[in-house]
Every structure is written in C-alpha cells, then in structure tokens.
CSV table of C-alpha atoms in Angstrom, one decimal:
chain,number,residue,atom,x,y,z
A,8,UNK,CA,104.6,141.2,100.4
A,9,UNK,CA,108.1,139.9,99.8
A,10,UNK,CA,109.6,140.0,103.3
A,11,UNK,CA,113.1,139.6,104.7
A,12,UNK,CA,114.0,136.9,107.1
A,13,UNK,CA,115.0,138.2,110.5
A,14,UNK,CA,118.8,137.8,110.7
A,15,UNK,CA,118.9,136.4,114.2
A,16,UNK,CA,116.5,133.6,113.2
A,17,UNK,CA,118.7,132.3,110.4
A,18,UNK,CA,122.3,133.2,111.1
A,19,UNK,CA,123.9,131.4,108.2
A,20,UNK,CA,127.7,131.1,107.9
A,21,UNK,CA,128.2,132.5,104.4
A,22,UNK,CA,131.0,131.0,102.4
A,23,UNK,CA,130.7,133.8,99.9
A,24,UNK,CA,133.1,136.7,100.3
A,25,UNK,CA,132.1,138.7,97.2
A,26,UNK,CA,129.4,141.2,98.4
A,27,UNK,CA,128.2,141.7,94.8
A,28,UNK,CA,127.4,138.0,94.6
A,29,UNK,CA,125.6,137.6,91.3
A,30,UNK,CA,125.2,134.1,90.0
A,31,UNK,CA,127.7,132.7,87.6
A,32,UNK,CA,127.6,129.2,86.1
A,33,UNK,CA,129.8,126.6,87.6
A,34,UNK,CA,130.9,123.0,86.7
A,35,UNK,CA,130.5,119.5,87.9
A,36,UNK,CA,132.9,117.6,90.0
A,37,UNK,CA,131.7,118.3,93.5
A,38,UNK,CA,131.3,115.7,96.3
A,39,UNK,CA,128.2,114.6,98.2
A,40,UNK,CA,128.7,117.3,100.7
A,41,UNK,CA,128.4,121.1,101.0
A,42,UNK,CA,131.1,122.9,99.0
A,43,UNK,CA,133.3,125.3,101.0
A,44,UNK,CA,135.0,126.6,97.9
A,45,UNK,CA,133.4,129.5,96.1
A,46,UNK,CA,136.3,130.4,93.8
A,47,UNK,CA,134.9,131.5,90.5
A,48,UNK,CA,131.3,131.0,91.5
A,49,UNK,CA,130.3,134.6,91.5
A,50,UNK,CA,130.9,137.8,89.6
A,51,UNK,CA,129.6,141.4,89.6
A,52,UNK,CA,126.1,142.3,88.4
A,53,UNK,CA,125.3,141.4,84.8
A,54,UNK,CA,123.6,144.1,82.9
A,55,UNK,CA,122.6,141.9,80.0
A,56,UNK,CA,119.1,140.6,79.8
A,57,UNK,CA,116.9,138.3,77.7
A,58,UNK,CA,113.9,140.6,77.3
A,59,UNK,CA,113.9,140.1,73.5
A,60,UNK,CA,113.7,136.3,73.8
A,61,UNK,CA,110.6,134.5,75.0
A,62,UNK,CA,111.3,132.6,78.2
A,63,UNK,CA,110.5,128.8,78.2
A,64,UNK,CA,109.0,127.3,81.3
A,65,UNK,CA,111.2,124.7,83.0
A,66,UNK,CA,109.5,124.1,86.3
A,67,UNK,CA,106.7,125.3,88.6
A,68,UNK,CA,106.4,124.7,92.3
A,69,UNK,CA,104.2,125.9,95.2
A,70,UNK,CA,105.6,127.4,98.3
A,71,UNK,CA,104.9,125.7,101.6
A,72,UNK,CA,101.4,127.1,102.2
A,73,UNK,CA,100.5,127.4,98.5
A,74,UNK,CA,100.0,131.2,98.8
A,75,UNK,CA,102.7,131.7,96.1
A,76,UNK,CA,104.3,129.7,93.4
A,77,UNK,CA,107.7,129.8,91.6
A,78,UNK,CA,108.3,129.4,87.9
A,79,UNK,CA,111.8,128.3,86.8
A,80,UNK,CA,112.4,129.6,83.3
A,81,UNK,CA,115.1,129.3,80.6
A,82,UNK,CA,116.2,132.9,81.6
A,83,UNK,CA,115.9,132.7,85.4
A,84,UNK,CA,112.9,132.6,87.7
A,85,UNK,CA,109.7,134.4,88.6
A,86,UNK,CA,107.5,134.5,91.7
A,87,UNK,CA,103.7,134.8,91.6
A,88,UNK,CA,101.2,135.5,94.3
A,89,UNK,CA,97.9,133.6,94.1
A,90,UNK,CA,95.2,135.7,95.8
A,91,UNK,CA,95.1,138.1,94.1
A,92,UNK,CA,97.0,136.8,91.2
A,93,UNK,CA,100.1,138.9,90.6
A,94,UNK,CA,103.7,138.5,89.5
A,95,UNK,CA,105.7,139.5,92.5
A,96,UNK,CA,109.1,139.7,90.9
A,97,UNK,CA,111.4,138.1,88.4
A,98,UNK,CA,115.1,137.6,88.0
A,99,UNK,CA,116.5,137.4,84.4
A,100,UNK,CA,120.0,135.9,83.8
A,101,UNK,CA,121.9,135.6,80.6
A,102,UNK,CA,123.4,132.2,81.5
A,103,UNK,CA,120.3,130.2,81.5
A,104,UNK,CA,117.6,129.1,84.0
A,105,UNK,CA,116.7,126.7,86.8
A,106,UNK,CA,114.9,123.4,87.0
A,107,UNK,CA,114.3,123.8,90.8
A,108,UNK,CA,113.2,127.0,92.4
A,109,UNK,CA,112.2,126.2,96.0
A,110,UNK,CA,110.7,129.0,98.1
A,111,UNK,CA,110.7,129.3,101.9
A,112,UNK,CA,107.2,130.5,102.5
A,113,UNK,CA,107.1,134.2,101.4
A,114,UNK,CA,110.6,135.0,102.6
A,115,UNK,CA,113.7,136.2,100.6
A,116,UNK,CA,115.4,132.8,100.8
A,117,UNK,CA,115.2,130.4,97.8
A,118,UNK,CA,117.0,127.2,96.8
A,119,UNK,CA,118.1,127.1,93.1
A,120,UNK,CA,119.3,124.3,90.9
A,121,UNK,CA,120.3,124.8,87.3
A,122,UNK,CA,118.5,123.2,84.4
A,123,UNK,CA,116.5,123.8,81.2
A,124,UNK,CA,117.6,124.6,77.7
A,125,UNK,CA,121.1,126.1,77.4
A,126,UNK,CA,121.4,126.5,81.2
A,127,UNK,CA,125.0,126.9,82.3
A,128,UNK,CA,124.2,126.4,86.0
A,129,UNK,CA,125.0,122.8,87.1
A,130,UNK,CA,122.3,120.4,88.0
A,131,UNK,CA,124.4,118.9,90.8
A,132,UNK,CA,124.7,122.1,92.9
A,133,UNK,CA,122.2,123.8,95.2
A,134,UNK,CA,122.5,127.6,95.5
A,135,UNK,CA,120.9,129.1,98.6
A,136,UNK,CA,119.9,132.6,97.3
A,137,UNK,CA,119.1,135.6,99.5
A,138,UNK,CA,117.1,137.9,97.3
A,139,UNK,CA,117.1,140.7,99.9
A,140,UNK,CA,120.9,140.8,99.6
A,141,UNK,CA,120.9,139.8,96.0
A,142,UNK,CA,123.6,137.2,96.5
A,143,UNK,CA,124.2,133.5,97.2
A,144,UNK,CA,124.8,132.8,100.8
A,145,UNK,CA,125.8,129.1,100.5
A,146,UNK,CA,126.0,126.3,98.0
A,147,UNK,CA,126.0,122.5,98.2
A,148,UNK,CA,127.7,120.4,95.5
A,149,UNK,CA,127.1,116.7,94.9
A,150,UNK,CA,128.5,114.0,92.6
A,151,UNK,CA,125.2,113.3,91.0
A,152,UNK,CA,122.2,115.2,89.7
A,153,UNK,CA,119.9,116.8,92.3
A,154,UNK,CA,116.3,115.6,92.0
A,155,UNK,CA,114.6,118.0,94.4
A,156,UNK,CA,115.2,120.4,97.3
A,157,UNK,CA,112.9,121.0,100.2
A,158,UNK,CA,113.1,123.8,102.8
A,159,UNK,CA,111.6,124.5,106.1
A,160,UNK,CA,112.6,127.3,108.5
A,161,UNK,CA,115.2,125.1,110.3
A,162,UNK,CA,116.2,122.6,107.6
A,163,UNK,CA,117.5,122.2,104.1
A,164,UNK,CA,116.8,118.9,102.5
A,165,UNK,CA,118.6,117.8,99.3
A,166,UNK,CA,117.2,114.8,97.4
A,167,UNK,CA,119.4,112.7,95.1
A,168,UNK,CA,118.2,109.6,93.3
A,169,UNK,CA,119.3,107.2,96.0
A,170,UNK,CA,120.0,109.4,99.0
A,171,UNK,CA,118.6,112.3,101.0
A,172,UNK,CA,120.7,114.8,102.9
A,173,UNK,CA,119.2,116.8,105.8
A,174,UNK,CA,121.1,120.0,106.9
A,175,UNK,CA,120.6,122.4,109.7
A,176,UNK,CA,119.6,125.8,108.3
A,177,UNK,CA,121.4,127.7,111.2
A,178,UNK,CA,124.9,126.5,110.6
A,179,UNK,CA,124.5,124.3,107.5
A,180,UNK,CA,125.6,121.2,109.5
A,181,UNK,CA,124.8,117.8,108.0
A,182,UNK,CA,122.3,116.2,110.4
A,183,UNK,CA,121.0,113.1,108.6
A,184,UNK,CA,121.6,110.9,105.6
A,185,UNK,CA,118.8,108.7,104.4
A,186,UNK,CA,119.1,105.9,101.9
A,187,UNK,CA,116.2,105.3,99.5
A,188,UNK,CA,115.3,103.1,96.6
A,189,UNK,CA,115.7,104.7,93.1
A,190,UNK,CA,113.9,108.1,93.4
A,191,UNK,CA,114.1,109.8,90.0
A,192,UNK,CA,111.1,112.0,90.8
A,193,UNK,CA,112.8,113.4,93.9
A,194,UNK,CA,109.9,112.5,96.2
A,195,UNK,CA,110.2,113.9,99.7
A,196,UNK,CA,107.9,116.1,101.8
A,197,UNK,CA,108.2,117.9,105.2
A,198,UNK,CA,106.0,119.1,107.9
A,199,UNK,CA,106.1,122.9,108.5
A,200,UNK,CA,104.7,123.4,112.1
A,201,UNK,CA,107.4,124.6,114.5
A,202,UNK,CA,106.5,121.9,117.0
A,203,UNK,CA,106.7,118.9,114.6
A,204,UNK,CA,109.6,117.8,112.5
A,205,UNK,CA,108.5,115.1,110.1
A,206,UNK,CA,110.0,113.9,106.8
A,207,UNK,CA,108.5,111.4,104.4
A,208,UNK,CA,110.3,109.8,101.5
A,209,UNK,CA,110.4,106.5,99.6
A,210,UNK,CA,111.8,103.6,101.6
A,211,UNK,CA,114.2,100.9,100.5
A,212,UNK,CA,111.6,98.7,98.9
A,213,UNK,CA,108.9,99.2,96.2
A,214,UNK,CA,105.8,100.8,97.5
A,215,UNK,CA,107.3,101.6,100.9
A,216,UNK,CA,107.4,105.0,102.6
A,217,UNK,CA,109.8,106.0,105.3
A,218,UNK,CA,108.5,108.6,107.8
A,219,UNK,CA,111.1,110.2,110.1
A,220,UNK,CA,109.7,111.9,113.2
A,221,UNK,CA,112.9,113.7,114.1
A,222,UNK,CA,111.4,115.3,117.2
A,223,UNK,CA,110.5,111.9,118.6
A,224,UNK,CA,113.6,110.1,117.3
A,225,UNK,CA,111.2,107.6,115.7
A,226,UNK,CA,111.0,106.0,112.2
A,227,UNK,CA,107.7,104.6,110.8
A,228,UNK,CA,107.8,102.4,107.8
A,229,UNK,CA,104.5,102.3,105.8
A,230,UNK,CA,103.8,99.7,103.2
A,231,UNK,CA,101.6,102.1,101.2
A,232,UNK,CA,101.3,100.4,97.7
A,233,UNK,CA,102.2,97.3,95.8
A,234,UNK,CA,103.6,99.5,93.0
A,235,UNK,CA,106.3,102.2,93.3
A,236,UNK,CA,105.4,105.5,94.8
A,237,UNK,CA,104.5,108.2,92.3
A,238,UNK,CA,103.4,111.1,94.6
A,239,UNK,CA,103.0,112.0,98.2
A,240,UNK,CA,102.2,114.9,100.5
A,241,UNK,CA,102.0,115.6,104.3
A,242,UNK,CA,99.7,117.9,106.2
A,243,UNK,CA,101.5,121.0,107.6
A,244,UNK,CA,101.8,119.3,111.0
A,245,UNK,CA,103.1,116.1,109.4
A,246,UNK,CA,100.5,113.8,111.1
A,247,UNK,CA,98.7,112.8,107.9
A,248,UNK,CA,100.3,111.4,104.7
A,249,UNK,CA,98.5,111.0,101.3
A,250,UNK,CA,100.1,108.8,98.7
A,251,UNK,CA,99.6,107.4,95.2
A,252,UNK,CA,101.5,104.8,93.2
A,253,UNK,CA,102.6,104.6,89.6
A,254,UNK,CA,99.4,102.7,88.9
A,255,UNK,CA,97.6,105.9,89.8
A,256,UNK,CA,94.1,104.6,90.5
A,257,UNK,CA,94.0,104.8,94.3
A,258,UNK,CA,95.0,107.5,96.8
A,259,UNK,CA,95.6,106.4,100.4
A,260,UNK,CA,95.7,108.5,103.6
A,261,UNK,CA,97.8,107.3,106.5
A,262,UNK,CA,98.5,108.2,110.1
A,263,UNK,CA,102.2,108.9,110.2
A,264,UNK,CA,102.5,108.1,113.9
A,265,UNK,CA,101.5,104.4,113.6
A,266,UNK,CA,101.2,103.8,109.9
A,267,UNK,CA,97.5,103.1,110.0
A,268,UNK,CA,95.6,103.5,106.7
A,269,UNK,CA,92.7,105.8,107.4
A,270,UNK,CA,91.0,106.2,104.1
A,271,UNK,CA,91.3,105.1,100.4
A,272,UNK,CA,89.7,107.0,97.5
A,273,UNK,CA,89.6,106.1,93.8
A,274,UNK,CA,90.7,108.5,91.1
A,275,UNK,CA,89.7,106.1,88.3
A,276,UNK,CA,90.0,102.7,86.8
A,277,UNK,CA,92.7,103.2,84.1
A,278,UNK,CA,96.4,103.7,84.9
A,279,UNK,CA,97.4,107.3,85.3
A,280,UNK,CA,100.5,109.4,86.1
A,281,UNK,CA,99.7,111.4,89.2
A,282,UNK,CA,101.2,114.8,89.1
A,283,UNK,CA,100.1,116.3,92.4
A,284,UNK,CA,98.3,115.5,95.7
A,285,UNK,CA,97.2,118.4,98.0
A,286,UNK,CA,95.5,118.3,101.4
A,287,UNK,CA,93.5,121.3,102.5
A,288,UNK,CA,94.7,123.2,105.6
A,289,UNK,CA,91.5,122.1,107.5
A,290,UNK,CA,92.1,118.5,106.4
A,291,UNK,CA,88.6,118.2,105.0
A,292,UNK,CA,89.5,117.9,101.3
A,293,UNK,CA,92.1,116.3,99.1
A,294,UNK,CA,92.9,117.3,95.5
A,295,UNK,CA,94.6,115.1,92.9
A,296,UNK,CA,95.8,116.0,89.4
A,297,UNK,CA,97.0,113.5,86.7
A,298,UNK,CA,97.6,113.0,83.0
A,299,UNK,CA,93.9,112.2,82.5
A,300,UNK,CA,93.1,115.9,82.4
A,301,UNK,CA,90.9,116.1,85.5
A,302,UNK,CA,91.6,117.6,88.9
A,303,UNK,CA,89.6,115.6,91.4
A,304,UNK,CA,88.4,116.8,94.9
A,305,UNK,CA,87.7,114.2,97.5
A,306,UNK,CA,86.1,114.6,100.9
A,307,UNK,CA,88.2,113.3,103.8
A,308,UNK,CA,86.8,111.3,106.8
A,309,UNK,CA,89.8,111.7,109.1
A,310,UNK,CA,90.4,114.2,111.8
A,311,UNK,CA,92.9,114.9,114.7
A,312,UNK,CA,91.4,114.0,118.1
A,313,UNK,CA,91.5,116.7,120.7
A,314,UNK,CA,90.9,120.4,120.8
A,315,UNK,CA,94.6,121.3,120.4
A,316,UNK,CA,95.9,117.9,119.3
A,317,UNK,CA,98.6,119.2,117.1
A,318,UNK,CA,100.4,120.9,120.0
A,319,UNK,CA,102.6,117.8,120.5
A,320,UNK,CA,103.3,114.8,118.4
A,321,UNK,CA,102.8,112.4,121.4
A,322,UNK,CA,99.2,113.7,121.8
A,323,UNK,CA,98.3,113.4,118.2
A,324,UNK,CA,95.9,110.5,117.6
A,325,UNK,CA,94.2,110.2,114.3
A,326,UNK,CA,90.9,108.3,114.0
A,327,UNK,CA,88.9,106.8,111.1
A,328,UNK,CA,85.1,106.8,110.9
A,329,UNK,CA,83.9,103.4,109.6
A,330,UNK,CA,81.3,103.1,106.8
A,331,UNK,CA,78.6,102.0,109.3
A,332,UNK,CA,78.9,105.1,111.4
A,333,UNK,CA,77.7,108.6,110.7
A,334,UNK,CA,80.1,111.4,109.6
A,335,UNK,CA,79.1,113.7,112.4
A,336,UNK,CA,82.2,115.1,114.2
A,337,UNK,CA,84.5,114.1,111.4
A,338,UNK,CA,83.5,116.5,108.7
A,339,UNK,CA,81.6,119.8,108.8
A,340,UNK,CA,77.8,119.4,108.6
A,341,UNK,CA,78.0,121.7,105.6
A,342,UNK,CA,80.2,119.3,103.6
A,343,UNK,CA,79.3,116.3,101.6
A,344,UNK,CA,80.7,112.8,101.2
A,345,UNK,CA,82.4,111.1,98.3
A,346,UNK,CA,80.0,109.2,96.0
A,347,UNK,CA,80.2,105.4,95.8
A,348,UNK,CA,78.9,102.6,93.7
A,349,UNK,CA,75.2,101.7,94.0
A,350,UNK,CA,76.4,98.2,94.7
A,351,UNK,CA,78.6,99.2,97.6
A,352,UNK,CA,76.2,97.4,100.0
A,353,UNK,CA,77.7,94.2,98.6
A,354,UNK,CA,81.1,95.1,99.9
A,355,UNK,CA,83.1,91.9,100.5
A,356,UNK,CA,81.2,90.0,97.8
A,357,UNK,CA,81.9,92.1,94.7
A,358,UNK,CA,85.4,93.2,93.7
A,359,UNK,CA,86.9,96.1,95.6
A,360,UNK,CA,86.2,98.5,92.7
A,361,UNK,CA,82.4,98.5,93.6
A,362,UNK,CA,83.0,99.7,97.2
A,363,UNK,CA,85.4,102.6,96.2
A,364,UNK,CA,84.9,106.2,97.1
A,365,UNK,CA,84.9,108.4,94.0
A,366,UNK,CA,85.7,112.1,93.7
A,367,UNK,CA,83.3,114.7,95.1
A,368,UNK,CA,84.1,117.5,92.7
A,369,UNK,CA,86.0,117.8,89.4
A,370,UNK,CA,87.7,120.4,87.1
A,371,UNK,CA,88.8,119.6,83.6
A,372,UNK,CA,92.1,120.8,82.1
A,373,UNK,CA,94.3,119.8,79.1
A,374,UNK,CA,95.6,116.3,79.0
A,375,UNK,CA,98.8,117.2,77.1
A,376,UNK,CA,100.6,119.1,79.9
A,377,UNK,CA,101.3,118.7,83.6
A,378,UNK,CA,99.1,120.5,86.1
A,379,UNK,CA,99.6,120.9,89.8
A,380,UNK,CA,96.8,121.7,92.2
A,381,UNK,CA,96.7,123.4,95.7
A,382,UNK,CA,93.9,124.7,98.0
A,383,UNK,CA,93.2,128.4,98.3
A,384,UNK,CA,90.7,130.1,100.6
A,385,UNK,CA,86.9,129.6,100.8
A,386,UNK,CA,86.6,126.3,99.0
A,387,UNK,CA,88.8,127.3,96.1
A,388,UNK,CA,91.6,125.4,94.2
A,389,UNK,CA,94.5,126.9,92.4
A,390,UNK,CA,95.9,125.0,89.4
A,391,UNK,CA,99.2,125.8,87.6
A,392,UNK,CA,100.3,124.1,84.4
A,393,UNK,CA,103.5,123.6,82.6
A,394,UNK,CA,101.9,125.4,79.6
A,395,UNK,CA,101.9,128.6,81.7
A,396,UNK,CA,98.3,128.3,82.7
A,397,UNK,CA,96.9,129.5,86.1
A,398,UNK,CA,93.4,128.6,87.0
A,399,UNK,CA,91.5,129.5,90.2
A,400,UNK,CA,88.2,127.6,90.6
A,401,UNK,CA,85.6,126.9,93.3
A,402,UNK,CA,83.8,123.8,94.4
A,403,UNK,CA,80.5,123.4,96.2
A,404,UNK,CA,81.2,121.9,99.6
A,405,UNK,CA,77.6,120.6,99.9
A,406,UNK,CA,76.7,119.3,96.5
A,407,UNK,CA,80.0,118.8,94.8
A,408,UNK,CA,80.0,118.3,91.0
A,409,UNK,CA,81.8,120.3,88.3
A,410,UNK,CA,83.9,123.1,89.7
A,411,UNK,CA,83.4,126.7,88.5
A,412,UNK,CA,86.2,128.7,87.0
A,413,UNK,CA,86.9,132.0,88.7
A,414,UNK,CA,90.1,133.1,87.0
A,415,UNK,CA,92.5,132.2,84.2
A,416,UNK,CA,95.9,133.7,83.4
A,417,UNK,CA,98.7,132.8,81.1
A,418,UNK,CA,101.4,133.8,83.6
A,419,UNK,CA,104.4,133.7,81.3
A,420,UNK,CA,102.7,136.0,78.7
A,421,UNK,CA,100.4,138.2,80.8
A,422,UNK,CA,102.1,141.2,82.5
A,423,UNK,CA,100.7,141.0,86.0
A,424,UNK,CA,103.8,142.4,87.8
A,425,UNK,CA,103.4,144.4,91.0
A,426,UNK,CA,103.5,148.1,90.2
C-alpha cells in the first residue's frame, strides 16, 4: 500500500507556491545549500508521455526495510513491491529521468536527482517529491554533482564527493556538515530506529570509516581496511556496521559503539568489486554481491546483549563468540556456521587465508551487470539487477549450499502493475 505521511509528523516548509507543481528541468549554478528560489522550477501537468519509447534503466535502490525498490529510468521512475512482486506505480516524464530515486520506507515522499541519457534534470539538485500531492515540496541545490541521498523519518542526508550535509526533515534546517575523503560512490548509511540516530560514512583517510552517534553526541573512527572503502551498511538500529574495501576479498563486521571488529568473512581470493552488502533484520545473516556473479550468504556470530538491548544506545553492548567457544546463544540452534579450511586448526602458523570463514550459501547471477541483494521473509533473498532482473531465492538455514530460485521477473518489460 502506497501510504501518505501524516502531515503533523513532517510539517515541511514548502518553498513551492505553484499548486500544480509538476517537475520541470532546471540548470546548474546553485550553492552548497538549500535553494530558496523556485522561479522557473515547475510548470503545469505535462500530458506528453514516452510510452512508445522503451525506458532505459538508470538506477535501482532498495527502500529502508527492503520491502520495495525504486527504479530510476530514462523516462522517470517506477516503484516495485517485493512480496508479492508487483509494480506499485510509475511516473513518466518527457524531460528525462533520474539517477537517484530514494524512497522513505513506503511513504509518499521521495528524493529525486536527475541523470541518465538525455535527462534535463540537473545532477546537482535534490528534489523532495510528495507523490500524494504530485508536487515538489522542496529542493536543495549544490555547486557539485550529488553522489547519493539518504532519508530517514527525521533527516535528509545529501552526499557530495567530499562533503555530507545533514538536514532536519521538519524545517529543512542544516544540522551537520561532514568532511570526507573522495567519495565518488556516495557511500553513506543511516540507522532507522526512532531511538537511535547513527550515520556511517568514509573518514578523512583511506580505509577509515566515521560513525556519528548523533543521539550521544559521539564520533567513532574505525580503521576498517587498508584499501579504500567500497561498500558499507548498518543494521536498522545502527549498532552493527558491515564493510568491504576495493580489494573485495573480506567483509568485516564492527561494533559501532567502540569500533571493535566482531567478525571477518571471506568472499573469495581474487579482487572483486563489491556491489552490495545486506544484513538480515534478525542479524543472523549477511549477503554480499559482486562482479564475480555470485551472491554469497554468510552466517553471523554476533548478537546484541540483553532482552531489549536496542532500547537505548548506552545499553547496547555487542559481543563476539571466539572460535574456541560454542555457538549456543549467538545463533539459532537451527542455523549453521560458515565453512572454513580443513587446515584452520593451524591458525597462526599458516597464512590468514586458511583460517577464513567462507560463505554458507550461494546464488549465481550474470557477471556482466550489477546486482544488489537484500533479505526478505522466511530465509529468502531478493536480488535486483541493472539489466532489469528481479530474483527471489531461498537458502537452507541448516545445511546451506546452493540457493533455490523461487521467482524471476524482468521488471522493465513485464507488466506487473497494481490493478
């Protein structure tokens, strides 16, 4: 269900006076701040469409709980539900498409940034779009290209190559500015629990991650890798961080409160470009996709201590089970453990490779396109590709091995729109 945000929860001060508010392309030349000028930004509804032209896929992105995903196309954008798979709605525009379509859970609010072939929407401007009202309710213009946008119910985060801006969603006030090293991938992730406010992003040095605990007014610097950071994700409560470097062989899991490394798993031996990392909601599993054409599932050995330990950041203590101890209490009795080398008993003598934890389950996809994985319900994984593919597959939590394919759709070509 595509639901409307309750107005008294997000009382945004709209800078748009035109009630018709349909998007119109704009130019560059903004400043690194929110634009208060909307002159020439919007016109009346456009009746022209691109139905006779095949849309090209420009971007795909999950919403915050991976129940939906957005596809930016050369003609606009589309929203899809995952379980059951269905196109929820689409917006077709004659002036081109969007390279960034960021959802806010399943609400009517989206952040849009222009991009793709022949797009006339600028790549240095964020449009906050209210689809319930069919109009833009605010915009942010910058001097340089926007690399990514992240939303949570109380924050708008805009990522440039060397700087991150954090705005309050209620009044669009600038709250924080964070300097980063070169960040062409637009790496940044947020927590999404109402009682934690955590942001993770690249630090100022190679392989470094900066974790902002805004609720505690605390910054944690984590030296995650020797190489530059390629991918990262947080748990919904922001207490666990999973990272990969541009080398792409190892994925590491950290406690964001004190920076402790809790676990390390190995994707492979050869270098790889990591496209996505996902943590399951119950924090028992980790999924990784890369340019090697395999989606890997790993079993996690970390947990949050306490019956209701996510109720406050101060009470959140994360623990690690050592190799010599049993897994009881850290993972469900019905789940397995990651396989290791038969020579792992010689840990400390042989190279580190021989003591690595390898993936527990796998699913093979094409190597020639980017795929992004996320967890669904009941030990399932959803995978979306830049070739328009959608897979839903399942893994055996006891025995692992090759995952089974449950569904496949070509979402740009198949008409699965809600009737």
